[in-house]
CSV table of C-alpha atoms in Angstrom, one decimal:
chain,number,residue,atom,x,y,z
A,1,ALA,CA,-49.0,-76.1,29.2
A,2,SER,CA,-49.4,-79.7,29.2
A,3,GLY,CA,-48.4,-80.1,25.5
A,4,SER,CA,-45.4,-78.8,26.5
A,5,LEU,CA,-44.8,-81.4,28.9
A,6,VAL,CA,-46.0,-84.0,26.3
A,7,VAL,CA,-43.5,-82.8,23.6
A,8,ALA,CA,-40.6,-82.8,26.9
A,9,VAL,CA,-41.7,-86.2,27.5
A,10,ALA,CA,-41.1,-87.1,24.0
A,11,PHE,CA,-38.1,-85.4,23.7
A,12,ALA,CA,-36.7,-87.1,26.7
A,13,GLY,CA,-37.7,-90.6,25.4
A,14,LEU,CA,-35.8,-89.8,22.1
A,15,ALA,CA,-32.8,-89.0,23.7
A,16,LEU,CA,-33.3,-92.5,25.6
A,17,LEU,CA,-33.0,-93.8,22.6
A,18,ALA,CA,-29.5,-93.0,22.0
A,19,TYR,CA,-28.8,-96.4,24.0
A,20,ALA,CA,-31.3,-98.5,22.0
A,21,GLY,CA,-30.5,-100.8,19.0
A,22,ILE,CA,-30.2,-100.0,15.2
A,23,HIS,CA,-34.0,-101.8,14.8
A,24,SER,CA,-35.8,-99.9,17.5
A,25,PHE,CA,-38.0,-97.5,15.1
A,26,TRP,CA,-41.7,-99.0,14.9
A,27,TRP,CA,-41.5,-99.4,19.3
A,28,GLY,CA,-39.3,-96.6,20.1
A,29,VAL,CA,-39.0,-93.6,17.3
A,30,PHE,CA,-42.5,-94.2,15.6
A,31,PRO,CA,-45.1,-94.1,19.4
A,32,LEU,CA,-42.3,-90.7,20.8
A,33,MET,CA,-42.8,-89.2,17.0
A,34,ALA,CA,-46.7,-89.7,17.2
A,35,LEU,CA,-46.5,-88.5,20.8
A,36,MET,CA,-44.4,-85.6,20.2
A,37,GLY,CA,-46.7,-84.4,17.5
A,38,LEU,CA,-49.8,-84.7,20.0
A,39,GLY,CA,-47.8,-82.7,21.8
A,40,MET,CA,-47.5,-80.1,19.2
A,41,ALA,CA,-50.9,-80.0,18.5
A,42,LEU,CA,-51.7,-79.1,21.8
A,43,VAL,CA,-49.6,-76.4,21.8
A,44,VAL,CA,-49.8,-74.5,18.4
A,45,SER,CA,-53.8,-74.4,18.3
A,46,PRO,CA,-54.0,-72.3,22.0
A,47,LEU,CA,-51.1,-70.0,20.8
A,48,SER,CA,-52.7,-68.9,18.0
A,49,THR,CA,-55.8,-68.8,19.3
A,50,ALA,CA,-54.1,-66.4,22.1
A,51,VAL,CA,-52.2,-64.6,19.4
A,52,MET,CA,-55.4,-63.7,17.5
A,53,THR,CA,-57.8,-63.3,20.3
A,54,ALA,CA,-54.6,-60.7,21.7
A,55,VAL,CA,-55.7,-58.3,19.2
A,56,GLU,CA,-58.2,-55.9,17.5
A,57,ASP,CA,-60.5,-57.3,14.7
A,58,LYS,CA,-58.7,-54.8,12.3
A,59,ASP,CA,-55.2,-56.2,12.8
A,60,THR,CA,-56.2,-59.4,12.7
A,61,GLY,CA,-54.7,-60.2,9.5
A,62,ALA,CA,-51.4,-58.6,10.5
A,63,ALA,CA,-51.2,-60.6,13.7
A,64,SER,CA,-51.8,-63.7,11.2
A,65,GLY,CA,-48.8,-63.2,9.1
A,66,ILE,CA,-46.3,-62.0,12.3
A,67,ASN,CA,-47.9,-65.3,13.7
A,68,ASN,CA,-46.6,-67.5,10.6
A,69,ALA,CA,-43.7,-65.4,10.1
A,70,VAL,CA,-42.4,-66.3,13.9
A,71,SER,CA,-43.4,-69.8,13.4
A,72,ARG,CA,-41.6,-70.1,9.7
A,73,ILE,CA,-38.2,-68.6,11.4
A,74,GLY,CA,-38.2,-70.9,14.6
A,75,GLY,CA,-38.4,-73.8,12.2
A,76,LEU,CA,-35.8,-72.7,10.1
A,77,ILE,CA,-33.5,-71.5,13.8
A,78,ALA,CA,-34.4,-75.6,14.6
A,79,VAL,CA,-33.3,-77.4,11.4
A,80,ALA,CA,-30.4,-75.3,11.0
A,81,ALA,CA,-29.4,-76.2,15.1
A,82,MET,CA,-30.3,-79.8,14.4
A,83,GLY,CA,-28.1,-80.2,11.1
A,84,SER,CA,-25.6,-78.4,13.1
A,85,LEU,CA,-25.8,-80.6,15.9
A,86,ALA,CA,-25.9,-83.6,13.8
A,87,ALA,CA,-22.9,-82.4,12.1
A,88,TRP,CA,-20.7,-82.6,15.3
A,89,VAL,CA,-22.3,-86.0,17.0
A,90,TYR,CA,-21.2,-87.5,13.5
A,91,ALA,CA,-17.9,-85.8,13.1
A,92,ALA,CA,-17.0,-86.7,16.9
A,93,ALA,CA,-18.1,-90.3,16.5
A,94,LEU,CA,-15.1,-90.5,13.0
A,95,ASN,CA,-12.5,-88.9,15.5
A,96,SER,CA,-13.5,-91.2,18.5
A,97,GLY,CA,-13.5,-93.9,16.2
A,98,ALA,CA,-16.6,-95.5,17.1
A,99,ALA,CA,-17.4,-97.0,14.1
A,100,SER,CA,-13.9,-98.8,13.8
A,101,GLY,CA,-14.3,-102.6,13.2
A,102,ILE,CA,-17.2,-102.4,11.6
A,103,PRO,CA,-17.2,-103.0,7.5
A,104,GLY,CA,-17.7,-99.9,5.5
A,105,PHE,CA,-16.7,-97.1,8.0
A,106,GLY,CA,-13.2,-96.1,8.3
A,107,GLU,CA,-11.2,-95.9,5.3
A,108,PRO,CA,-13.2,-95.9,2.2
A,109,ALA,CA,-13.6,-99.7,0.5
A,110,PRO,CA,-12.0,-99.7,-2.9
A,111,ASP,CA,-15.2,-101.0,-4.5
A,112,VAL,CA,-16.7,-97.8,-3.3
A,113,ASP,CA,-14.4,-95.8,-4.3
A,114,ALA,CA,-14.7,-97.6,-7.7
A,115,ALA,CA,-18.2,-96.6,-7.9
A,116,ARG,CA,-18.0,-92.9,-6.5
A,117,LEU,CA,-15.7,-92.6,-9.8
A,118,ALA,CA,-18.0,-94.5,-11.9
A,119,ALA,CA,-20.9,-92.3,-10.7
A,120,SER,CA,-19.0,-89.0,-11.1
A,121,ASP,CA,-17.7,-90.3,-14.7
A,122,ALA,CA,-21.7,-91.2,-16.1
A,123,ALA,CA,-22.9,-87.8,-14.4
A,124,PHE,CA,-20.0,-85.5,-16.2
A,125,ALA,CA,-20.5,-88.0,-19.7
A,126,ALA,CA,-24.5,-87.4,-19.2
A,127,VAL,CA,-23.9,-83.1,-18.6
């Protein structure tokens, strides 16, 4: 239970970093991600031990495989959910005009459009 609490505290800290400045990696994000890693280590190891000791010796291979498969599926679902959340937040920020007034946001600059065309022309020529 302590590992879950550590992970929850790290997630809450990361949520509070939404209000931090752009240069907050070393004092904000990095320590919280390290704390999250510590919390996950406190959760995953006992969980795997509980799974492996809950089955008979002859079924440990199957239990290990199922534990691994469920872990991977959970990771895939988390990545898909976070990707969807990131896309939603990004789209909402663009629609609200949150980036207006910042050079490079809003409408594409002519130089960026020219660079995009040059890169796509070079890629097409390489093929």
